[in-house]
Amino acid sequence: MSRHWHHEADVVVVGSGGAALAAASAAVAEGVSVIVLDAAAQPGGTTRRSGGALWIPNNSSMQGLGLTDPRQDALSLMAHLAHPSIYDPASPRFGLSQLAFDLLAAFYDHGSEVIDALTAAGAVDLIILPPLGFGTSPISDPDYHAELPENLAPIGRVLTAISPPGSFEWPGVFLMDGLIAHVLGQGVPILSGHRVVDVVTTGSSGEASGVVAMHEGREVNVRARRGVVFGTGGFAHDPSKVLSFVRGPLFGTGSVPTGSGVFLEVAARLGAALGNLSNGFYFQVALEAALEAAGAISRPDAYVFLPYGDSMIIVDKRGRRIVNEKAMYHERTQSHFVYTNDQYPNLVQIMIWDDPVMQEPTFWPWRGGVPFPGATSPFVITGATLEELSTAIAARLSALQGQRGISAAVGPDVVLSPDFAANLTDTITRFDGFATTGVDLDFHRGETPLEPVWQGPSRGAPNRTMTPFSPVGPYYALLLGAGVLDTCGGPVIGVNGEVLRPDGTAIPGLYGAGNCIASPTGQGYFGAGGTIGPAVVFGYLAGRAAAQRSIGRGPH
Amino acid sequence: MSRHWHHEADVVVVGSGGAALAAASAAVAEGVSVIVLDAAAQPGGTTRRSGGALWIPNNSSMQGLGLTDPRQDALSLMAHLAHPSIYDPASPRFGLSQLAFDLLAAFYDHGSEVIDALTAAGAVDLIILPPLGFGTSPISDPDYHAELPENLAPIGRVLTAISPPGSFEWPGVFLMDGLIAHVLGQGVPILSGHRVVDVVTTGSSGEASGVVAMHEGREVNVRARRGVVFGTGGFAHDPSKVLSFVRGPLFGTGSVPTGSGVFLEVAARLGAALGNLSNGFYFQVALEAALEAAGAISRPDAYVFLPYGDSMIIVDKRGRRIVNEKAMYHERTQSHFVYTNDQYPNLVQIMIWDDPVMQEPTFWPWRGGVPFPGATSPFVITGATLEELSTAIAARLSALQGQRGISAAVGPDVVLSPDFAANLTDTITRFDGFATTGVDLDFHRGETPLEPVWQGPSRGAPNRTMTPFSPVGPYYALLLGAGVLDTCGGPVIGVNGEVLRPDGTAIPGLYGAGNCIASPTGQGYFGAGGTIGPAVVFGYLAGRAAAQRSIGRGPH
């Protein structure tokens, strides 16, 4: 078949987030021609909406400071977090399959090298994420999972882009604007508004030889002489996929709305094995902000990464605590996924805080839905007493009945129990006792290295994550649901980002990285930048491998 | 391409369980020729290993008794159970997508008709499942979800095959032996030992025109003039798929070991949409029986459908109750799936009972891992006191370290907490109080219509599911893990079992039913026979639709 090619390049990169542009940069570094296609008008993908951090074990910046990150322990930590149900430190490969282990090893072995190459090329300019909180290290705050015995490098793995002084944008903007400028500077066209809908294959091997994109209603064919690299993000904006694939019900996503998850279907049709479909990178959302946006959230106060406040708790619809409120967002959010007695009892949770938290004047950027002093929020519920607050929460839930997010709705089960106010009073009394002793016997709040540091301002002692509630109101509440930065399942890749068939062979010329493929991170979120670090590293490896392919001999 | 066809028929059925043979029967009834291929030596599939029940709403047997099952309420119940996170009785289609709703409606609208047709053909001989327990209805025991307000027909939906008097085989054997004899009697060959590995397509429409099977090391091509119907079961025997798709970690499966889940990959490569991959039909397994069998369990005492006993509790590794022990197995098992603090705290649970339960002489078939009086079990752990029992449990867990099931291993987190024995004593004291008052304030044990009925023998009053523990030993324990009868995700089907593409169009000639497709039952288990009922109904509809297709005109 003779196909008219509107554009052609050695390597065609689909998407323009961190994985995609790392691939483009790697391919350019190999001296081949590259074209980038992206569905959105603004390049940068979901990475440009992010905190711009990259979790890179044993990176050069750490090494430069004399910080060590032994390979075996780092792999053990990653294996634990990626595949906790089968993790076994005493087994070969920690209990993982050969491929799952090899992918983590490739990430460890090539992570620093990739960042160094991108830095040398001028594509990125990264530093170790400086201390943000109330910790003791002058280098950085502790890793998310610093408490695990396998974690021998709790300081230094997190790199970030350097924001201009005084900027209030998230660092992801600067990370991606830098990568975009670099790629454009290398003569790589970024064709915005080009939604790739299919891969063209040739020959009996099914080699990927190009893509079909939709641009302004027309089909645009783009030939790839050496390979196609997808970095197109997950399927979080496809409610039917989220409902039928992901581990728990979700109200919103922070991923770029042009993401459609098309790579899953395209790759499956080409014979790819699929993996990791049940997983995502989770965080809590301000429920009403997610509902307002029909799941496609963007306003900053929708993101509840770190529930704010010392005299603050999160309770269920019966008024009982159900989770360590200071646990990192990915793990904490999974408390919404409990299914029992034919319902999701924790589908909606309620964050409760007192007036001293509300009025706390110390600046702290992560108030996650709690307005800054003097500001207001339509999503904050107020009551002069706990009883009045409870009544107001019940009314708000009632007003939201029937509204829906991505794969969760405010259904008939989402109502306050009649004993909510009474239980809430008891719960606060018990919490106040924990705050006084400093020991949370129920959920161990504040016991990891990071939790007290990222607590933000506090009046609490001996445990700075907990202060007894004020005996007088007003009190405040915010409704919380589960959200996903993006899903991270799709076609299975090998150690160079090559898309694999069920028999382990590669589909020639087809590569992927980031949230559109079965993430090597499994069900884990290794630390700050645990999404973008692996995305950039495997994106780079994929772009390099695609560029190094000899040109296919099939008919075009 | 000219392909040598070793066999040909109008309709080719792949698999030989309930879904497959219902399809074969339906096709025969349309007057077309049929061939059945199955990988196993013994036909009957997973259905032949089952309890042989079929959950069929508004079935003719109910109608004959004057029992009503109003359509709107039945659909509401099914929508609730299938898609609890988005269920909303006040929304159109209860909040479901059009397709999800249409599939449930098709099941309701055609279920009775299908059973009647199979009965008229002599393929099945079913009765309403008679009372088994200690209930009051002379017709049947209550539905699994009789407590839900939408359930207006809690008696009569469950049909079952009639076992010969005195038989100790599970009714699934008789259900399938009847279907097998019927199909063979209609002249349909059942080619055992034929593992289908691919579908042959023809023409630009990608019409399914045959299959490729492996038989004794050779490829066997089987032409399908009208259509191919898959009823090949789920992917529970593929650990990598289970780990990366299913909602929680699993130690074992009761599905037939020849199941490979091949249809997922084959259909995806043909462009099918995939769905429901995160779900399965869950039950608890005796952990050591599952480990002994490397996940492919078969011995009857591995199946813990109903934890036996009145003075019996299930606790976590800290010695605390975590679930209503009498909740039906599908829901109860999901208590293993809780993920928090970087681990699965309930991955392994411990069932504890006392000597009066062990010595209870009243016959009750479902002792699920608890030996019958006079018998012994290698999996039962014994201690003269609770302290000795605790020590013995700890030793047993230690001995199991590193052993693995399908997607779960006995890892370093699976150890008893140092305060296990102390907590267990407190837990039993609290449980004894609940048993005395009859009210389980923590988990509401025994409060559904079915729980007291399927309790089996009991000395408990006022709540027959609970009796205080004997103050003297010996005491017993059994380790429990999560298991799956089978997974129930795969290609998405339409209301006649036709496999659908993401755009909603059908792949011509390709059909599926049962556990190999995205089950219309979503994440629910509607009741006894909630697996086989929908499998048989959609299998029949698929077989009929395939038979009614006009013969394709593409090259063969």
Tab-separated table of C-alpha atoms in Angstrom, chain A residues 80-81 83-89 91 94-97 144-145 147-148 241 243-249 251 264-265 268-279 318 320 323-324 327 330-331 334-335 338-344 347 401-404 406-413 441-444 451 502 523-524, chain B residues 80-81 83-89 91 94-97 144-145 147-148 241 243-249 251 264-265 268-279 318 320 323-324 327 330-331 334-335 338-344 347 401-404 406-413 441-444 451 502 523-524:
chain	number	residue	atom	x	y	z
A	80	HIS	CA	8.954	-3.623	48.183
A	81	LEU	CA	7.002	-0.571	47.091
A	83	HIS	CA	5.085	-5.227	44.380
A	84	PRO	CA	4.293	-5.389	48.109
A	85	SER	CA	2.118	-8.495	47.919
A	86	ILE	CA	4.966	-10.665	46.593
A	87	TYR	CA	7.963	-8.794	48.002
A	88	ASP	CA	10.359	-11.085	49.820
A	89	PRO	CA	13.867	-9.857	50.589
A	91	SER	CA	14.012	-14.596	47.594
A	94	PHE	CA	13.029	-10.140	45.945
A	95	GLY	CA	10.230	-12.370	44.678
A	96	LEU	CA	9.724	-10.380	41.485
A	97	SER	CA	9.548	-11.742	37.956
A	144	TYR	CA	8.634	9.438	51.513
A	145	HIS	CA	9.571	5.958	52.653
A	147	GLU	CA	11.086	4.641	57.596
A	148	LEU	CA	11.550	1.394	55.692
A	241	LYS	CA	-11.461	2.370	31.661
A	243	LEU	CA	-14.056	2.027	36.423
A	244	SER	CA	-13.119	-1.315	34.979
A	245	PHE	CA	-9.346	-1.291	35.478
A	246	VAL	CA	-8.312	0.791	38.500
A	247	ARG	CA	-8.115	-0.620	42.014
A	248	GLY	CA	-10.529	1.859	43.572
A	249	PRO	CA	-13.122	4.527	42.807
A	251	PHE	CA	-13.407	11.411	41.738
A	264	LEU	CA	-3.367	1.040	25.502
A	265	GLU	CA	-5.725	0.167	22.679
A	268	ALA	CA	-2.950	-4.078	22.403
A	269	ARG	CA	-4.117	-4.287	18.808
A	270	LEU	CA	-0.498	-4.614	17.732
A	271	GLY	CA	-0.143	-7.562	20.076
A	272	ALA	CA	1.404	-5.926	23.131
A	273	ALA	CA	1.130	-7.533	26.535
A	274	LEU	CA	-0.687	-5.288	28.995
A	275	GLY	CA	0.234	-4.708	32.606
A	276	ASN	CA	-0.221	-2.662	35.769
A	277	LEU	CA	-3.691	-1.552	34.711
A	278	SER	CA	-5.052	-1.541	38.253
A	279	ASN	CA	-2.620	1.094	39.477
A	318	ARG	CA	-19.552	7.645	61.238
A	320	ARG	CA	-14.319	7.862	63.291
A	323	VAL	CA	-6.225	6.653	58.457
A	324	ASN	CA	-2.983	8.320	59.466
A	327	ALA	CA	0.714	9.466	55.690
A	330	HIS	CA	-0.431	7.829	47.569
A	331	GLU	CA	-0.811	5.415	50.478
A	334	GLN	CA	-6.015	4.076	49.233
A	335	SER	CA	-8.017	4.234	52.457
A	338	VAL	CA	-11.971	-0.272	51.295
A	339	TYR	CA	-14.998	-2.255	50.117
A	340	THR	CA	-17.132	-4.046	52.673
A	341	ASN	CA	-20.803	-4.834	53.265
A	342	ASP	CA	-21.667	-4.045	49.638
A	343	GLN	CA	-20.385	-0.517	49.855
A	344	TYR	CA	-17.389	1.780	49.937
A	347	LEU	CA	-15.653	6.683	49.541
A	401	GLN	CA	-26.308	13.609	45.934
A	402	GLY	CA	-26.062	12.135	42.472
A	403	GLN	CA	-23.011	14.122	41.374
A	404	ARG	CA	-20.206	12.090	39.900
A	406	ILE	CA	-14.467	9.737	37.086
A	407	SER	CA	-15.470	6.380	38.519
A	408	ALA	CA	-17.244	7.361	41.728
A	409	ALA	CA	-20.492	9.114	42.513
A	410	VAL	CA	-22.017	10.658	45.606
A	411	GLY	CA	-24.558	7.898	45.964
A	412	PRO	CA	-27.112	6.910	48.576
A	413	ASP	CA	-24.443	5.413	50.837
A	441	LEU	CA	-2.058	4.511	69.309
A	442	ASP	CA	-4.525	4.082	66.464
A	443	PHE	CA	-2.668	5.223	63.337
A	444	HIS	CA	0.874	6.153	64.398
A	451	GLU	CA	5.624	13.409	58.610
A	502	PRO	CA	3.147	-11.769	25.715
A	523	GLN	CA	1.735	-0.102	42.583
A	524	GLY	CA	4.324	2.058	44.316
B	80	HIS	CA	-25.760	-1.700	42.976
B	81	LEU	CA	-23.709	-4.844	43.290
B	83	HIS	CA	-20.948	-1.001	40.109
B	84	PRO	CA	-21.210	0.147	43.730
B	85	SER	CA	-18.949	3.179	43.353
B	86	ILE	CA	-21.234	4.833	40.792
B	87	TYR	CA	-24.576	3.293	41.758
B	88	ASP	CA	-27.290	5.880	42.190
B	89	PRO	CA	-30.919	4.747	42.261
B	91	SER	CA	-30.054	8.553	38.235
B	94	PHE	CA	-28.812	3.873	38.109
B	95	GLY	CA	-25.692	5.796	37.140
B	96	LEU	CA	-24.414	3.073	34.827
B	97	SER	CA	-23.220	3.485	31.248
B	144	TYR	CA	-26.875	-13.435	49.511
B	145	HIS	CA	-27.946	-9.801	49.421
B	147	GLU	CA	-30.717	-7.320	53.244
B	148	LEU	CA	-30.525	-4.686	50.517
B	241	LYS	CA	-1.811	-11.012	34.806
B	243	LEU	CA	-0.625	-9.353	39.853
B	244	SER	CA	-1.016	-6.532	37.404
B	245	PHE	CA	-4.772	-6.571	36.835
B	246	VAL	CA	-6.667	-7.842	39.875
B	247	ARG	CA	-7.779	-5.587	42.720
B	248	GLY	CA	-5.973	-7.482	45.463
B	249	PRO	CA	-3.375	-10.168	46.157
B	251	PHE	CA	-3.066	-17.085	47.001
B	264	LEU	CA	-7.862	-11.619	26.577
B	265	GLU	CA	-4.782	-11.406	24.370
B	268	ALA	CA	-7.207	-7.485	22.246
B	269	ARG	CA	-5.081	-8.169	19.196
B	270	LEU	CA	-8.258	-8.261	17.113
B	271	GLY	CA	-9.138	-4.819	18.439
B	272	ALA	CA	-11.532	-5.669	21.262
B	273	ALA	CA	-12.144	-3.231	24.074
B	274	LEU	CA	-11.163	-4.695	27.426
B	275	GLY	CA	-13.056	-4.353	30.670
B	276	ASN	CA	-13.576	-5.499	34.241
B	277	LEU	CA	-9.992	-6.736	34.506
B	278	SER	CA	-9.657	-5.778	38.165
B	279	ASN	CA	-12.426	-8.089	39.304
B	318	ARG	CA	-2.381	-8.214	65.806
B	320	ARG	CA	-7.984	-8.083	66.319
B	323	VAL	CA	-14.381	-8.439	59.320
B	324	ASN	CA	-17.832	-9.907	59.784
B	327	ALA	CA	-20.398	-12.109	55.569
B	330	HIS	CA	-17.013	-12.586	47.927
B	331	GLU	CA	-17.345	-9.497	50.096
B	334	GLN	CA	-11.968	-8.335	50.035
B	335	SER	CA	-10.929	-7.586	53.619
B	338	VAL	CA	-6.650	-3.402	52.470
B	339	TYR	CA	-3.341	-1.666	51.701
B	340	THR	CA	-1.915	0.796	54.189
B	341	ASN	CA	1.464	1.852	55.548
B	342	ASP	CA	3.274	0.202	52.641
B	343	GLN	CA	1.851	-3.211	53.380
B	344	TYR	CA	-1.134	-5.522	53.230
B	347	LEU	CA	-2.877	-10.435	53.644
B	401	GLN	CA	8.085	-17.669	54.994
B	402	GLY	CA	8.860	-17.145	51.332
B	403	GLN	CA	6.162	-19.450	50.004
B	404	ARG	CA	3.942	-17.951	47.346
B	406	ILE	CA	-0.703	-16.627	42.560
B	407	SER	CA	-0.013	-12.972	43.303
B	408	ALA	CA	0.780	-13.028	47.014
B	409	ALA	CA	3.622	-14.405	49.085
B	410	VAL	CA	4.170	-15.063	52.760
B	411	GLY	CA	6.609	-12.194	53.083
B	412	PRO	CA	8.381	-10.487	55.950
B	413	ASP	CA	5.251	-8.560	56.941
B	441	LEU	CA	-21.291	-3.741	67.669
B	442	ASP	CA	-18.118	-3.967	65.603
B	443	PHE	CA	-19.100	-5.934	62.491
B	444	HIS	CA	-22.823	-6.685	62.750
B	451	GLU	CA	-26.076	-15.336	57.939
B	502	PRO	CA	-13.697	0.577	21.675
B	523	GLN	CA	-17.432	-6.281	40.682
B	524	GLY	CA	-20.476	-8.007	42.120
